[in-house]
Amino acid sequence: MRLSLIIFFTFFSLTISSQKIDNNSDLVVFDLEKVFSEEQKKTLGVKIKKLKEDKSKKIVFVSTPSIGNFKSLKEYSIYLMELFEEKSKQNMVIILMSKKMGEIRITTSEIAKLELSDKSCDEIIQNIIIPKFKEDKIFYGIISGVDEIIKKWN
């Protein structure tokens, strides 16, 4: 099992790091946990890309069934932010979710943190996303969370 997780995260890291992650990238939804249908992924991707067209801001959504050798979802989200920022220093938010683990986190780049505080991100999770999750409406929770991030971020 442990070997499987190491292989999975090595593959995931190589997959993300081998892609061009910059302002011209079309990669904004990484549904590794297969939480969403193809149509839902497309809808989420279009909503997120619209923000990128309007501003120099980027949101990336990642779902994952586990965090491998990382100690927490927070630690894993910081790793992902560093991985994305390594490719391009930008105004960026990562929404990292694990349905299997029952956790979600919003991580901001240093630039984004100037407009979108950790407190704001926690409020979005607690007041917008989690209530939808409790109704088993995961997609609507994420879409509503993205809408609120965009609203607070503009």
PDB file of C-alpha atoms in Angstrom:
ATOM      1  CA  MET A   1       0.000   0.000   0.000  1.00  0.00           C
ATOM      2  CA  ARG A   2       2.740   2.418   0.958  1.00  0.00           C
ATOM      3  CA  LEU A   3       4.590   1.720  -2.300  1.00  0.00           C
ATOM      4  CA  SER A   4       1.362   2.418  -4.208  1.00  0.00           C
ATOM      5  CA  LEU A   5       1.010   5.797  -2.519  1.00  0.00           C
ATOM      6  CA  ILE A   6       4.621   6.725  -3.228  1.00  0.00           C
ATOM      7  CA  ILE A   7       4.193   5.759  -6.874  1.00  0.00           C
ATOM      8  CA  PHE A   8       0.890   7.677  -7.057  1.00  0.00           C
ATOM      9  CA  PHE A   9       2.329  10.898  -5.627  1.00  0.00           C
ATOM     10  CA  THR A  10       5.494  10.633  -7.676  1.00  0.00           C
ATOM     11  CA  PHE A  11       3.344  10.219 -10.786  1.00  0.00           C
ATOM     12  CA  PHE A  12       1.040  13.081  -9.718  1.00  0.00           C
ATOM     13  CA  SER A  13       3.966  15.397  -9.007  1.00  0.00           C
ATOM     14  CA  LEU A  14       5.600  14.529 -12.308  1.00  0.00           C
ATOM     15  CA  THR A  15       2.298  14.957 -14.146  1.00  0.00           C
ATOM     16  CA  ILE A  16       1.691  18.417 -12.705  1.00  0.00           C
ATOM     17  CA  SER A  17       5.318  19.557 -12.885  1.00  0.00           C
ATOM     18  CA  SER A  18       5.679  18.345 -16.460  1.00  0.00           C
ATOM     19  CA  GLN A  19       2.694  20.427 -17.551  1.00  0.00           C
ATOM     20  CA  LYS A  20       3.080  24.097 -18.366  1.00  0.00           C
ATOM     21  CA  ILE A  21       1.525  25.792 -15.339  1.00  0.00           C
ATOM     22  CA  ASP A  22       1.427  29.482 -16.175  1.00  0.00           C
ATOM     23  CA  ASN A  23      -1.004  32.235 -17.150  1.00  0.00           C
ATOM     24  CA  ASN A  24      -1.578  30.566 -20.528  1.00  0.00           C
ATOM     25  CA  SER A  25      -2.244  27.116 -19.082  1.00  0.00           C
ATOM     26  CA  ASP A  26      -5.642  25.493 -19.569  1.00  0.00           C
ATOM     27  CA  LEU A  27      -5.070  23.148 -16.643  1.00  0.00           C
ATOM     28  CA  VAL A  28      -7.241  24.249 -13.734  1.00  0.00           C
ATOM     29  CA  VAL A  29      -9.133  21.110 -12.650  1.00  0.00           C
ATOM     30  CA  PHE A  30      -7.244  18.024 -11.422  1.00  0.00           C
ATOM     31  CA  ASP A  31      -9.996  15.633 -10.293  1.00  0.00           C
ATOM     32  CA  LEU A  32      -7.755  12.742  -9.267  1.00  0.00           C
ATOM     33  CA  GLU A  33     -10.414  11.394  -6.927  1.00  0.00           C
ATOM     34  CA  LYS A  34     -12.973  11.336  -9.753  1.00  0.00           C
ATOM     35  CA  VAL A  35     -15.518  13.253  -7.690  1.00  0.00           C
ATOM     36  CA  PHE A  36     -17.076  15.074 -10.649  1.00  0.00           C
ATOM     37  CA  SER A  37     -18.622  14.008 -13.936  1.00  0.00           C
ATOM     38  CA  GLU A  38     -16.968  15.178 -17.164  1.00  0.00           C
ATOM     39  CA  GLU A  39     -19.687  17.810 -17.554  1.00  0.00           C
ATOM     40  CA  GLN A  40     -19.119  19.091 -14.006  1.00  0.00           C
ATOM     41  CA  LYS A  41     -15.348  19.293 -14.575  1.00  0.00           C
ATOM     42  CA  LYS A  42     -15.962  21.246 -17.764  1.00  0.00           C
ATOM     43  CA  THR A  43     -18.385  23.638 -16.005  1.00  0.00           C
ATOM     44  CA  LEU A  44     -15.934  24.214 -13.162  1.00  0.00           C
ATOM     45  CA  GLY A  45     -13.059  24.696 -15.600  1.00  0.00           C
ATOM     46  CA  VAL A  46     -15.004  27.267 -17.644  1.00  0.00           C
ATOM     47  CA  LYS A  47     -15.930  29.234 -14.501  1.00  0.00           C
ATOM     48  CA  ILE A  48     -12.332  29.256 -13.275  1.00  0.00           C
ATOM     49  CA  LYS A  49     -10.893  30.154 -16.697  1.00  0.00           C
ATOM     50  CA  LYS A  50     -13.296  33.101 -16.963  1.00  0.00           C
ATOM     51  CA  LEU A  51     -11.616  34.626 -13.901  1.00  0.00           C
ATOM     52  CA  LYS A  52      -8.219  34.195 -15.564  1.00  0.00           C
ATOM     53  CA  GLU A  53      -9.423  36.007 -18.682  1.00  0.00           C
ATOM     54  CA  ASP A  54     -10.631  38.967 -16.636  1.00  0.00           C
ATOM     55  CA  LYS A  55      -7.683  39.265 -14.252  1.00  0.00           C
ATOM     56  CA  SER A  56      -4.185  37.988 -13.704  1.00  0.00           C
ATOM     57  CA  LYS A  57      -5.610  35.606 -11.110  1.00  0.00           C
ATOM     58  CA  LYS A  58      -5.795  31.831 -11.182  1.00  0.00           C
ATOM     59  CA  ILE A  59      -7.732  29.190  -9.268  1.00  0.00           C
ATOM     60  CA  VAL A  60      -6.768  25.520  -9.419  1.00  0.00           C
ATOM     61  CA  PHE A  61      -8.971  22.739  -8.079  1.00  0.00           C
ATOM     62  CA  VAL A  62      -7.419  19.420  -7.000  1.00  0.00           C
ATOM     63  CA  SER A  63      -9.226  16.415  -5.542  1.00  0.00           C
ATOM     64  CA  THR A  64      -7.144  13.553  -4.199  1.00  0.00           C
ATOM     65  CA  PRO A  65      -7.997  10.321  -2.379  1.00  0.00           C
ATOM     66  CA  SER A  66      -4.959  10.594  -0.077  1.00  0.00           C
ATOM     67  CA  ILE A  67      -1.957  12.723   0.794  1.00  0.00           C
ATOM     68  CA  GLY A  68       0.722  10.038   0.757  1.00  0.00           C
ATOM     69  CA  ASN A  69       3.642  10.786   3.049  1.00  0.00           C
ATOM     70  CA  PHE A  70       2.505  14.311   3.855  1.00  0.00           C
ATOM     71  CA  LYS A  71       1.429  14.846   7.477  1.00  0.00           C
ATOM     72  CA  SER A  72      -1.657  16.921   6.704  1.00  0.00           C
ATOM     73  CA  LEU A  73      -3.791  18.323   3.913  1.00  0.00           C
ATOM     74  CA  LYS A  74      -2.305  21.724   4.780  1.00  0.00           C
ATOM     75  CA  GLU A  75       1.233  20.455   4.240  1.00  0.00           C
ATOM     76  CA  TYR A  76       0.224  18.862   0.928  1.00  0.00           C
ATOM     77  CA  SER A  77      -1.533  22.040  -0.239  1.00  0.00           C
ATOM     78  CA  ILE A  78       1.564  24.114   0.536  1.00  0.00           C
ATOM     79  CA  TYR A  79       3.644  21.635  -1.457  1.00  0.00           C
ATOM     80  CA  LEU A  80       1.250  21.959  -4.414  1.00  0.00           C
ATOM     81  CA  MET A  81       1.338  25.765  -4.198  1.00  0.00           C
ATOM     82  CA  GLU A  82       5.143  25.675  -4.268  1.00  0.00           C
ATOM     83  CA  LEU A  83       5.010  23.316  -7.244  1.00  0.00           C
ATOM     84  CA  PHE A  84       2.681  25.632  -9.175  1.00  0.00           C
ATOM     85  CA  GLU A  85       4.548  28.784  -8.121  1.00  0.00           C
ATOM     86  CA  GLU A  86       7.824  27.241  -9.241  1.00  0.00           C
ATOM     87  CA  LYS A  87       6.446  27.413 -12.785  1.00  0.00           C
ATOM     88  CA  SER A  88       4.968  30.885 -12.491  1.00  0.00           C
ATOM     89  CA  LYS A  89       4.860  33.482  -9.744  1.00  0.00           C
ATOM     90  CA  GLN A  90       1.256  34.551  -9.821  1.00  0.00           C
ATOM     91  CA  ASN A  91      -1.852  35.561  -7.970  1.00  0.00           C
ATOM     92  CA  MET A  92      -3.212  32.076  -7.271  1.00  0.00           C
ATOM     93  CA  VAL A  93      -5.586  30.001  -5.132  1.00  0.00           C
ATOM     94  CA  ILE A  94      -5.602  26.212  -4.813  1.00  0.00           C
ATOM     95  CA  ILE A  95      -8.714  24.422  -3.600  1.00  0.00           C
ATOM     96  CA  LEU A  96      -7.551  21.005  -2.392  1.00  0.00           C
ATOM     97  CA  MET A  97     -10.158  18.449  -1.422  1.00  0.00           C
ATOM     98  CA  SER A  98     -10.197  14.824  -0.358  1.00  0.00           C
ATOM     99  CA  LYS A  99     -13.672  13.346  -0.190  1.00  0.00           C
ATOM    100  CA  LYS A 100     -12.243  10.080   1.102  1.00  0.00           C
ATOM    101  CA  MET A 101     -10.448  11.878   3.936  1.00  0.00           C
ATOM    102  CA  GLY A 102     -13.358  14.279   4.529  1.00  0.00           C
ATOM    103  CA  GLU A 103     -11.146  17.358   4.272  1.00  0.00           C
ATOM    104  CA  ILE A 104     -10.897  20.514   2.204  1.00  0.00           C
ATOM    105  CA  ARG A 105      -8.427  23.393   2.190  1.00  0.00           C
ATOM    106  CA  ILE A 106      -8.030  26.667   0.332  1.00  0.00           C
ATOM    107  CA  THR A 107      -4.418  27.800  -0.032  1.00  0.00           C
ATOM    108  CA  THR A 108      -3.381  31.171  -1.422  1.00  0.00           C
ATOM    109  CA  SER A 109      -0.149  32.396  -2.937  1.00  0.00           C
ATOM    110  CA  GLU A 110       1.594  35.250  -1.149  1.00  0.00           C
ATOM    111  CA  ILE A 111       0.209  37.675  -3.750  1.00  0.00           C
ATOM    112  CA  ALA A 112      -3.373  36.390  -3.372  1.00  0.00           C
ATOM    113  CA  LYS A 113      -3.097  36.516   0.425  1.00  0.00           C
ATOM    114  CA  LEU A 114      -2.998  40.316   0.194  1.00  0.00           C
ATOM    115  CA  GLU A 115      -6.649  40.281  -0.944  1.00  0.00           C
ATOM    116  CA  LEU A 116      -7.897  36.908   0.298  1.00  0.00           C
ATOM    117  CA  SER A 117      -6.882  36.201   3.895  1.00  0.00           C
ATOM    118  CA  ASP A 118      -6.697  32.805   5.580  1.00  0.00           C
ATOM    119  CA  LYS A 119      -9.692  33.894   7.669  1.00  0.00           C
ATOM    120  CA  SER A 120     -11.713  34.623   4.500  1.00  0.00           C
ATOM    121  CA  CYS A 121     -10.758  31.229   3.073  1.00  0.00           C
ATOM    122  CA  ASP A 122     -11.806  29.473   6.293  1.00  0.00           C
ATOM    123  CA  GLU A 123     -15.139  31.349   6.251  1.00  0.00           C
ATOM    124  CA  ILE A 124     -15.753  30.262   2.656  1.00  0.00           C
ATOM    125  CA  ILE A 125     -15.121  26.651   3.637  1.00  0.00           C
ATOM    126  CA  GLN A 126     -17.234  26.752   6.812  1.00  0.00           C
ATOM    127  CA  ASN A 127     -20.126  28.919   5.592  1.00  0.00           C
ATOM    128  CA  ILE A 128     -20.383  28.110   1.872  1.00  0.00           C
ATOM    129  CA  ILE A 129     -18.734  24.800   0.974  1.00  0.00           C
ATOM    130  CA  ILE A 130     -19.306  22.530   3.982  1.00  0.00           C
ATOM    131  CA  PRO A 131     -23.075  23.167   4.233  1.00  0.00           C
ATOM    132  CA  LYS A 132     -23.417  21.952   0.605  1.00  0.00           C
ATOM    133  CA  PHE A 133     -21.164  18.960   1.331  1.00  0.00           C
ATOM    134  CA  LYS A 134     -23.439  18.009   4.251  1.00  0.00           C
ATOM    135  CA  GLU A 135     -26.329  17.907   1.753  1.00  0.00           C
ATOM    136  CA  ASP A 136     -24.146  15.610  -0.417  1.00  0.00           C
ATOM    137  CA  LYS A 137     -23.897  18.363  -3.041  1.00  0.00           C
ATOM    138  CA  ILE A 138     -20.130  18.373  -3.475  1.00  0.00           C
ATOM    139  CA  PHE A 139     -20.110  19.951  -6.932  1.00  0.00           C
ATOM    140  CA  TYR A 140     -22.407  22.775  -5.808  1.00  0.00           C
ATOM    141  CA  GLY A 141     -20.279  23.306  -2.719  1.00  0.00           C
ATOM    142  CA  ILE A 142     -17.150  23.748  -4.842  1.00  0.00           C
ATOM    143  CA  ILE A 143     -18.907  25.947  -7.435  1.00  0.00           C
ATOM    144  CA  SER A 144     -20.389  28.116  -4.654  1.00  0.00           C
ATOM    145  CA  GLY A 145     -16.967  28.312  -3.008  1.00  0.00           C
ATOM    146  CA  VAL A 146     -15.341  29.372  -6.286  1.00  0.00           C
ATOM    147  CA  ASP A 147     -18.067  32.024  -6.757  1.00  0.00           C
ATOM    148  CA  GLU A 148     -17.377  33.374  -3.265  1.00  0.00           C
ATOM    149  CA  ILE A 149     -13.598  33.383  -3.826  1.00  0.00           C
ATOM    150  CA  ILE A 150     -14.105  35.345  -7.039  1.00  0.00           C
ATOM    151  CA  LYS A 151     -16.474  37.780  -5.285  1.00  0.00           C
ATOM    152  CA  LYS A 152     -14.092  38.408  -2.370  1.00  0.00           C
ATOM    153  CA  TRP A 153     -11.042  38.476  -4.619  1.00  0.00           C
ATOM    154  CA  ASN A 154     -12.350  41.164  -7.005  1.00  0.00           C
TER     155      ASN A 154
END
